[in-house]
Structure formats: C-alpha cells, structure tokens
Amino acid sequence: MIPAALVGVWAAQAVAAPERTWVPATPLGEPAHYFLVVSKGSDGRIGAFIRNPEFNSGSALGMLFDLPAPAPDGTLHLERASVDGGPLTFHRPNGAELRWFYPRPQSTWQYRAPERLADGWSVGTLATAAMREAPLSQAIDGIVAMRAPALRSPYIQSISVARHGRLVLDEYFYGFTADTPHDTRSAAKSVATLMVGRAIEDTRRFTPQSRVRSLLASYLPIRNDDARKAAMSVADLMTMASGLACNDNDDSSPGNEETMQNQPAGTNWYRYTLGLPMTSLPGTTAVYCSAGINLLGAIVAAETHEQIASYFADRFAAPMQFGRYAMWLMPPPANEAYLGGGDYIRPRDFLKFGELLLDAGAWHGTRIVASSWIAESILPRTEPQGEGDRYGYGWHLTTLAVDGKSYDVVNAGGNGGQLMIVVPKLDLAIMITAGNYNQYPVWRTFLPQVTSAAIRSCAQ
C-alpha cells in the first residue's frame, strides 16, 4: 500500500541539455524546477501529476498511476519522469523551491508601481494613467490565491500593463522576474511581419504583392511547382493564405510545423516549405501555417543581405533597449533564426511591440517601423480556419465586449498563453505570459479575462 505520507508536493531540479542553437545567447542552462503533486481521491486512489514552471514539460504525467514508496533517505525516484533520458528524483521541497510552485508566497496581492529599470520604459502608477486598481486587483488576486493547483489550472506567470506610453503594472509569479526571458511561442510571428515591414522600407526592393517564388529564385527548382505557387505573394504568407499544404491544426498536413521540424538532418526548412503541394489558390483560404511565416525570414535575409538575428538586433532590439533575449537557429543548412515562433524575450521588452502599434511604429521618438506599415498590418484580411478571429499581417484581430461597449483588440498570441494585447481606443497595451502549453481551453480565457479587467480599470 502506498503510504499516506506520500500525499503532498515533491520537488526535483534538472538541467536540460539544449536541443537547439540560440543567438545571441541561450536561455537554457539553468536548473529547471519540477513538482510532483500527489493527492488522494475520495475513492482512496492516489493521483499525481507533474508541473514545470519554465516549460510545463511534465504535464503529460497528469493521470492516475501507481507510485513507488519513498526511499529510506526520503527521496522518491520516479522512472516515468525524466529529463534527457534520466529519471528525476524528488524530495520534499524547501522554501526557496516552493517559490517556483506557488504563484507568490502570500495568497493576497497588493499593488505597487513598476520598478524603473535601464530598459527605456517610463514608469508610473495606475492612478497617473487614470486607471482604477480594483478591477485589476480582482484578476490578480485570483492568480496569487492558488494553493492547490490541478493539472489544468490557469498558470499565468506575468502581467504587464502600459497606458499612455508608461508602464504602470509589472507583476511576476511562479519564480519569474522582470529579467527572465520568456518563451513567447507564436506571439513572435507578429515580430516576423514587423521585420518584413522594416525590410521593405530599408531596401525598397519588394512589397507585400511581390511574388515569393521570384524573391527566392535561388531555391529553384522546387518540388510541386505550378501556376498557383508562382502566384503566391508575401502578403499571402503574412495572412496565412499561401495555399500551401501547411496546416498546424492538421497532424496529417505535410507542412505541419512539427512535421517540418522532424525532417531528417540536412533538410533545409525553407526549401521544404517552398516544395509543399498546393491545396488552394493563394489568397483564397487561410489556415494556421507556421512554416509560411518562417519563410518570410528567407525573404528578409535575401533582400537585406543580412542574417536575420543581426537584422533584428540592429533594427529592433538595440534601438528598443532590449535586455536579455534569444532567437533559436534552424539546423543547417538554413542556420538562420526561426521566425515561426519561440523567441525568448523579457515580457517588458515584448510589450514594447505594443507601443509600436500605439505610437505609429515609434519607440520613444525613434522610428522603428513605418507608420503606414503599422496601419496596414492591423487591417483584417483573412479568417484562418479554426482560429476564431480575423488576421492581418501576422496580427490577430478581434472585438471584445465589456460592460455593453465594444473594443477592437489587436494581439500577438502564442501557445500556453503568451499574449501581447493592444486596445487602441484606450491607448492600452497588455503583456501576459503563462505556462499552459498545449492547453488551449485554459489559456484562451486569459485574453478576455485580463483584458476586460484592464479595460474596466480604464473606465471612469
């Protein structure tokens, strides 16, 4: 019989070996924290699941299963939970480790003005931005009050809010801090299209209407070439309407992101994407296609004659006063930064992209992207199947009803709850990071919940 003393929280740490090459630096290499949550149901059966705040990589163990008894030294060796092939050994957590398990040591939240850092943000209080504390307090109290998480509990790890160009709220949970780069997943797709806009301005050699096949002539000949593929434009890639057999929501699609990334070593992901079959005429049908957004990187690199990571560093990260960040490189022979998502960026820095939208492409008076590109990017152009919203040039567009009023909302969204949200009507930008990876029914609620609270905070 499993002893009752097993019930509770157990902790383990492990350093995962980097699976990818990162530039300019790696966000990995520090110990990741794993928590085994063991409980006994009303029927007496033991249930257990694992949560990991950095990557949520252990959530697949969220099921009932038999657990061994603890060893004489009080540790629990769990073969089913492993990192890089090695099983994890759990122990009872100390207070420092529990900082990564509970949202906050205290179960209540008290507002404080954001810390002023050397990152370019002007900081203020909610009051100076004409925002009320109560609506946001209600939302954040619900985060910090969690003490008995379930496998699919909301797992918000940071919330930052800026209004009228000032950062007025900057809160972190589950061990994360303002200096922790966070996996932004597909929210970085919106950054890819900003890079396209800047490259168009810098080179004057192509436009959204330019044909992809002509811009990437160095990859010719390509597989499955036909007249439809020749008609595919840069705009078609940016709006998820390329016509390629590339659907991340269909595991059988040859252009599915995981299918592409699991190709044999030596596969050039750009050439692989260009060689996909066509399923529709470009511009007629939109499906969620990470490979198509990534292909924009080949165009930026070809037209600017610069490596993508260097181009981003010079045109965006440096003038926008970024702190630590990392972009991961595709394997050789492409060996370029992947633009389909996954950049590690500090939440305060990613929120600056919201300021670009609100300030017509400028950051503190420095022009980053043309104002005309910002305006064009957030026009609704397609409705990707299964996404439930409209899509511009790499931006999700929706309308949110709050207390009988409608607000147009622009957002960059990524798996797990990575959301950068802009409400132009209120000059309001919000950044959310979270760890509910592959739990769409959970994290899809973050945007309406947190955004509605921020909107109510602005209401007078």
XYZ file of C-alpha atoms in Angstrom:
460
model
C 0.000 0.000 0.000
C 1.246 3.472 -0.824
C 1.814 5.357 2.444
C -0.395 8.333 3.151
C 2.763 10.374 3.772
C 3.328 10.354 0.034
C 0.440 12.763 -0.466
C 1.620 16.340 -0.976
C 4.165 18.199 -3.061
C 7.567 16.833 -4.072
C 10.312 18.744 -5.874
C 13.169 17.992 -8.257
C 15.614 20.042 -10.299
C 17.418 19.191 -13.513
C 19.415 20.966 -16.184
C 18.061 20.054 -19.598
C 20.630 19.791 -22.388
C 19.980 22.428 -25.082
C 18.320 20.873 -28.119
C 18.872 23.958 -30.270
C 21.396 26.657 -31.017
C 20.457 30.116 -29.757
C 21.576 33.627 -30.645
C 22.772 35.904 -29.180
C 22.683 33.762 -26.020
C 20.925 30.703 -24.674
C 18.011 30.969 -22.212
C 18.765 27.429 -21.075
C 21.470 26.011 -18.843
C 19.911 26.938 -15.502
C 18.141 24.285 -13.421
C 14.509 23.726 -14.305
C 12.090 23.027 -11.477
C 9.735 20.031 -11.431
C 6.950 19.458 -8.935
C 5.159 16.180 -8.364
C 1.717 16.872 -6.918
C 0.268 13.807 -5.188
C -3.282 13.648 -3.841
C -5.715 11.020 -2.650
C -9.196 10.963 -4.106
C -12.424 10.212 -2.280
C -12.149 6.625 -3.514
C -8.746 6.259 -1.851
C -6.805 6.113 -5.114
C -3.612 8.077 -5.439
C -3.482 10.631 -8.251
C -0.425 12.546 -9.364
C 0.787 14.994 -11.977
C 3.925 16.996 -12.651
C 4.150 20.714 -13.291
C 7.179 22.589 -14.502
C 7.022 26.407 -14.427
C 9.665 27.003 -17.094
C 8.303 24.718 -19.823
C 5.364 22.797 -18.283
C 7.141 19.813 -19.818
C 5.844 17.283 -17.308
C 2.127 17.825 -17.775
C 1.771 14.575 -19.738
C 2.040 12.706 -16.427
C -1.274 14.168 -15.328
C -3.103 10.882 -14.785
C -3.672 8.269 -12.105
C -0.781 5.876 -11.833
C 0.937 3.740 -9.192
C 3.739 5.436 -7.309
C 6.622 3.746 -5.510
C 7.159 4.219 -1.819
C 9.815 6.758 -0.809
C 13.389 5.522 -0.351
C 14.894 5.305 3.156
C 16.568 8.690 2.612
C 13.157 10.267 1.977
C 13.546 10.700 -1.774
C 11.200 9.424 -4.438
C 12.807 8.009 -7.604
C 10.311 8.264 -10.440
C 11.277 6.395 -13.609
C 8.311 7.785 -15.537
C 9.528 11.341 -15.131
C 12.797 12.026 -16.877
C 14.821 14.827 -18.406
C 17.119 13.952 -21.316
C 16.605 10.277 -20.580
C 17.467 10.426 -16.886
C 14.766 9.806 -14.257
C 14.012 12.532 -11.761
C 14.476 12.023 -8.034
C 12.012 14.030 -5.958
C 12.270 15.273 -2.399
C 10.189 17.372 -0.075
C 10.650 20.997 -1.238
C 12.254 23.725 0.800
C 11.010 27.291 0.933
C 13.256 28.505 -1.878
C 11.989 25.790 -4.197
C 8.361 26.488 -3.362
C 8.862 29.959 -4.830
C 8.575 28.149 -8.183
C 5.465 26.200 -7.140
C 3.215 28.836 -5.613
C 2.392 31.993 -7.591
C 3.546 34.095 -4.642
C 4.490 33.285 -1.033
C 1.479 35.341 0.072
C -2.010 34.460 -1.114
C -3.086 38.090 -1.454
C -1.833 40.811 -3.767
C -1.028 44.455 -3.099
C -0.400 46.905 -5.910
C 2.996 48.514 -6.298
C 4.344 50.734 -9.064
C 6.674 49.009 -11.557
C 10.396 49.097 -10.925
C 12.351 51.577 -13.013
C 14.975 49.653 -14.994
C 17.502 50.643 -17.633
C 15.232 49.446 -20.441
C 13.701 52.688 -21.655
C 10.314 52.356 -20.010
C 8.845 55.400 -18.329
C 7.050 54.095 -15.266
C 4.062 55.420 -13.394
C 1.191 54.298 -11.246
C -2.265 53.169 -12.207
C -3.557 56.464 -10.860
C -1.266 58.536 -13.090
C -2.648 56.603 -16.069
C -6.241 57.250 -14.960
C -6.743 53.572 -14.127
C -8.564 52.138 -11.126
C -6.903 49.408 -9.086
C -9.977 47.386 -8.145
C -10.703 45.596 -11.467
C -7.079 44.501 -11.896
C -6.808 43.584 -8.240
C -9.698 41.166 -8.603
C -7.996 39.435 -11.524
C -4.568 39.209 -9.892
C -5.973 38.105 -6.524
C -7.314 35.064 -8.350
C -3.806 34.246 -9.562
C -1.937 34.580 -6.269
C -4.622 32.819 -4.226
C -3.948 29.450 -5.871
C -2.588 26.944 -3.370
C -3.852 23.577 -4.662
C -3.292 23.521 -8.430
C -4.761 20.926 -10.722
C -3.215 19.766 -13.973
C -5.199 22.316 -15.975
C -5.159 25.192 -13.533
C -4.505 28.638 -15.029
C -0.780 29.232 -14.904
C -0.252 32.955 -15.580
C 3.388 33.837 -14.933
C 3.423 37.581 -15.595
C 1.138 40.514 -16.366
C 2.425 43.892 -17.522
C 0.282 46.895 -18.477
C 1.221 50.159 -20.180
C -1.023 53.135 -20.845
C -0.234 56.442 -22.499
C 3.329 55.239 -23.035
C 4.049 54.444 -19.387
C 4.455 51.068 -17.715
C 2.004 51.109 -14.801
C 1.794 47.447 -13.787
C 4.524 44.793 -13.895
C 3.850 41.639 -11.889
C 5.596 38.229 -11.922
C 4.629 34.864 -10.481
C 5.998 31.321 -10.068
C 9.622 32.375 -9.676
C 9.768 34.545 -12.787
C 11.228 38.051 -12.641
C 11.430 41.123 -14.856
C 14.832 39.922 -16.091
C 13.672 36.422 -17.085
C 13.343 35.930 -20.856
C 10.129 34.022 -21.540
C 9.285 31.643 -24.369
C 6.882 33.755 -26.439
C 5.954 30.908 -28.789
C 3.824 32.059 -31.739
C 3.452 35.598 -30.417
C 6.791 36.101 -32.165
C 5.054 35.618 -35.530
C 3.898 39.213 -35.228
C 7.522 40.278 -34.814
C 8.323 38.476 -38.079
C 5.910 40.663 -40.024
C 7.283 43.807 -38.368
C 10.681 42.734 -39.676
C 9.191 42.360 -43.158
C 7.823 45.894 -42.968
C 11.186 47.268 -41.905
C 12.965 45.337 -44.676
C 10.560 46.735 -47.287
C 11.348 50.232 -46.041
C 15.113 49.647 -45.898
C 15.513 48.006 -49.309
C 12.679 49.391 -51.457
C 13.091 46.185 -53.466
C 9.864 44.356 -52.694
C 6.289 44.873 -51.468
C 3.552 42.715 -49.957
C 2.414 41.995 -53.506
C 5.814 40.659 -54.617
C 5.826 37.028 -55.682
C 7.556 34.688 -53.242
C 8.886 32.425 -55.996
C 10.651 35.350 -57.674
C 12.142 36.672 -54.432
C 13.519 33.221 -53.576
C 14.708 32.254 -57.036
C 17.928 30.872 -55.541
C 15.882 27.916 -54.254
C 14.685 26.925 -57.716
C 13.875 24.361 -58.917
C 11.335 23.432 -56.244
C 9.039 20.467 -55.863
C 5.339 20.609 -56.737
C 5.788 23.789 -58.749
C 2.730 25.060 -60.612
C 0.981 28.276 -61.625
C -0.723 28.626 -58.255
C 2.588 28.541 -56.432
C 4.015 31.138 -58.818
C 1.146 33.458 -57.823
C 1.857 33.234 -54.079
C 2.763 36.658 -52.630
C 4.476 37.935 -49.497
C 1.059 39.103 -48.288
C -0.295 35.570 -48.691
C 2.386 34.280 -46.314
C 1.706 37.033 -43.777
C -2.047 36.369 -43.772
C -1.813 32.544 -43.541
C -3.388 32.279 -47.014
C -0.434 30.918 -49.010
C -2.381 27.978 -50.433
C 0.401 25.603 -49.381
C -0.413 22.250 -47.771
C 0.603 23.723 -44.443
C -1.856 23.444 -41.552
C -0.595 23.287 -37.972
C -4.048 22.169 -36.821
C -3.890 19.063 -39.031
C -1.360 16.419 -37.995
C -1.551 14.845 -41.450
C -0.619 18.057 -43.247
C 2.889 17.803 -44.756
C 3.514 21.434 -43.814
C 2.513 20.961 -40.190
C 5.159 22.669 -38.041
C 6.168 19.516 -36.168
C 6.318 17.516 -39.394
C 8.678 20.074 -40.906
C 10.842 20.280 -37.808
C 11.128 16.487 -37.617
C 12.535 16.106 -41.116
C 15.896 14.326 -41.417
C 19.085 16.200 -40.603
C 20.280 18.267 -43.528
C 16.777 19.316 -44.594
C 16.547 22.999 -45.442
C 13.270 24.131 -43.896
C 12.906 26.975 -46.390
C 13.272 24.632 -49.357
C 10.968 22.104 -47.682
C 8.238 24.744 -47.294
C 8.595 26.007 -50.850
C 8.281 22.427 -52.090
C 4.987 21.673 -50.345
C 1.998 20.810 -52.554
C -0.651 23.454 -53.122
C -4.159 22.889 -51.759
C -5.813 26.136 -52.848
C -5.267 29.290 -54.854
C -3.192 31.782 -52.791
C -5.304 34.392 -51.047
C -8.487 32.309 -51.013
C -8.197 30.021 -47.953
C -6.426 30.763 -44.673
C -5.128 28.061 -42.322
C -2.683 28.403 -39.443
C 0.746 27.869 -41.000
C 3.936 28.484 -39.003
C 6.153 27.343 -41.871
C 4.746 30.103 -44.074
C 5.543 32.805 -41.519
C 9.026 31.333 -41.109
C 9.538 31.547 -44.876
C 9.321 35.323 -44.522
C 12.730 35.100 -42.894
C 14.234 33.787 -46.119
C 12.861 36.844 -47.900
C 14.148 39.301 -45.286
C 17.604 37.714 -45.382
C 17.715 37.576 -49.187
C 16.619 41.182 -49.696
C 18.633 42.799 -46.891
C 21.718 40.592 -47.352
C 21.898 40.259 -43.576
C 21.428 37.390 -41.176
C 18.022 37.556 -39.549
C 19.358 37.625 -35.974
C 21.703 40.504 -36.804
C 18.949 42.401 -38.611
C 16.634 42.045 -35.602
C 19.386 43.085 -33.194
C 20.274 46.229 -35.148
C 16.801 47.412 -36.202
C 14.723 46.323 -33.195
C 16.494 45.037 -30.073
C 19.151 47.757 -29.814
C 17.037 50.865 -30.528
C 14.190 49.452 -28.417
C 16.571 48.941 -25.482
C 16.066 45.213 -25.068
C 17.660 43.302 -22.227
C 18.465 39.588 -22.474
C 16.759 37.730 -25.292
C 17.397 34.737 -27.539
C 16.345 33.584 -31.009
C 16.852 29.957 -31.961
C 18.538 28.909 -35.156
C 17.189 26.373 -37.601
C 19.557 23.469 -38.132
C 21.992 23.574 -41.062
C 21.930 24.217 -43.899
C 19.475 27.090 -43.254
C 21.189 28.082 -39.987
C 19.002 31.186 -39.716
C 16.734 32.385 -36.906
C 13.373 30.619 -36.962
C 10.552 33.162 -37.349
C 7.629 30.806 -36.766
C 7.803 31.401 -33.004
C 9.768 30.506 -29.896
C 11.909 33.580 -29.243
C 12.799 34.095 -25.583
C 12.110 37.733 -24.705
C 11.546 39.549 -21.403
C 7.854 40.492 -21.009
C 8.700 44.193 -20.519
C 10.565 44.124 -23.815
C 7.914 42.259 -25.775
C 5.338 44.766 -24.527
C 7.288 47.425 -26.438
C 5.886 45.976 -29.664
C 2.509 47.093 -28.349
C 3.868 50.605 -28.057
C 4.954 50.420 -31.703
C 1.338 49.773 -32.647
C 0.055 52.587 -30.427
C 2.733 55.114 -31.402
C 2.633 54.556 -35.170
C 5.808 52.488 -35.327
C 7.997 54.536 -32.954
C 9.633 53.742 -29.620
C 10.298 56.884 -27.559
C 10.535 59.001 -30.682
C 12.818 56.602 -32.576
C 11.230 55.336 -35.768
C 11.386 51.506 -35.823
C 8.776 50.688 -38.484
C 6.935 52.976 -40.885
C 3.605 54.243 -39.580
C 1.984 53.146 -42.846
C 3.159 49.575 -42.199
C 1.569 49.567 -38.747
C -1.728 50.747 -40.234
C -1.619 48.126 -42.981
C -0.638 45.336 -40.603
C -3.694 45.592 -38.386
C -6.298 45.671 -41.146
C -8.427 42.491 -41.119
C -7.522 40.446 -44.197
C -8.324 36.771 -43.545
C -10.065 34.474 -41.072
C -7.828 31.404 -40.567
C -9.871 28.229 -40.142
C -10.349 27.188 -36.519
C -8.780 30.313 -35.026
C -11.992 32.175 -34.210
C -10.736 35.632 -35.122
C -9.544 37.744 -38.021
C -5.960 38.074 -39.115
C -3.930 40.953 -40.502
C -0.257 40.846 -41.402
C 0.729 38.498 -38.574
C -1.674 40.002 -36.004
C -4.841 38.532 -34.505
C -7.801 40.911 -34.585
C -10.949 40.607 -32.528
C -13.687 42.675 -30.896
C -14.216 42.412 -27.155
C -17.482 43.409 -25.469
C -17.046 44.821 -21.960
C -19.970 46.183 -19.965
C -22.034 46.871 -23.052
C -19.255 48.565 -25.037
C -17.205 47.137 -27.898
C -13.436 47.441 -28.159
C -11.261 46.493 -31.109
C -8.341 44.413 -29.871
C -5.077 43.580 -31.649
C -2.941 40.778 -30.280
C 0.101 38.620 -30.830
C -0.746 35.184 -29.445
C 1.294 32.103 -28.607
C 0.757 28.587 -27.255
C 0.484 28.403 -23.491
C -0.923 31.889 -23.022
C 1.741 34.222 -24.416
C -0.318 37.274 -25.353
C 0.616 40.836 -26.218
C -2.630 42.775 -26.440
C -3.366 46.286 -27.658
C -6.607 48.225 -27.190
C -6.087 51.269 -29.456
C -9.231 53.071 -28.266
C -7.787 53.275 -24.744
C -4.096 53.690 -25.658
C -3.581 50.492 -23.674
C -1.091 47.636 -24.079
C -1.006 44.408 -22.045
C 1.503 41.561 -21.894
C 0.673 38.136 -20.460
C 2.992 35.144 -20.193
C 1.866 31.756 -18.975
C 2.710 28.059 -18.808
C -0.450 26.343 -20.038
C 1.276 24.865 -23.086
C -0.954 22.670 -25.250
C -3.923 23.570 -23.032
C -5.835 25.868 -25.368
C -9.165 25.576 -23.485
C -7.360 27.046 -20.465
C -5.239 29.818 -21.943
C -7.795 31.054 -24.474
C -9.612 32.620 -21.492
C -6.643 34.788 -20.483
C -7.184 37.452 -23.147
C -10.837 38.231 -22.335
C -10.325 37.931 -18.573
C -7.230 40.089 -18.152
C -8.059 42.496 -20.976
C -11.570 43.039 -19.640
C -10.128 43.777 -16.197
C -7.725 46.326 -17.694
C -10.490 47.919 -19.744
C -12.702 48.201 -16.675
C -9.770 49.746 -14.873
C -9.690 52.485 -17.510
C -13.436 53.122 -17.340
C -14.409 56.232 -15.418
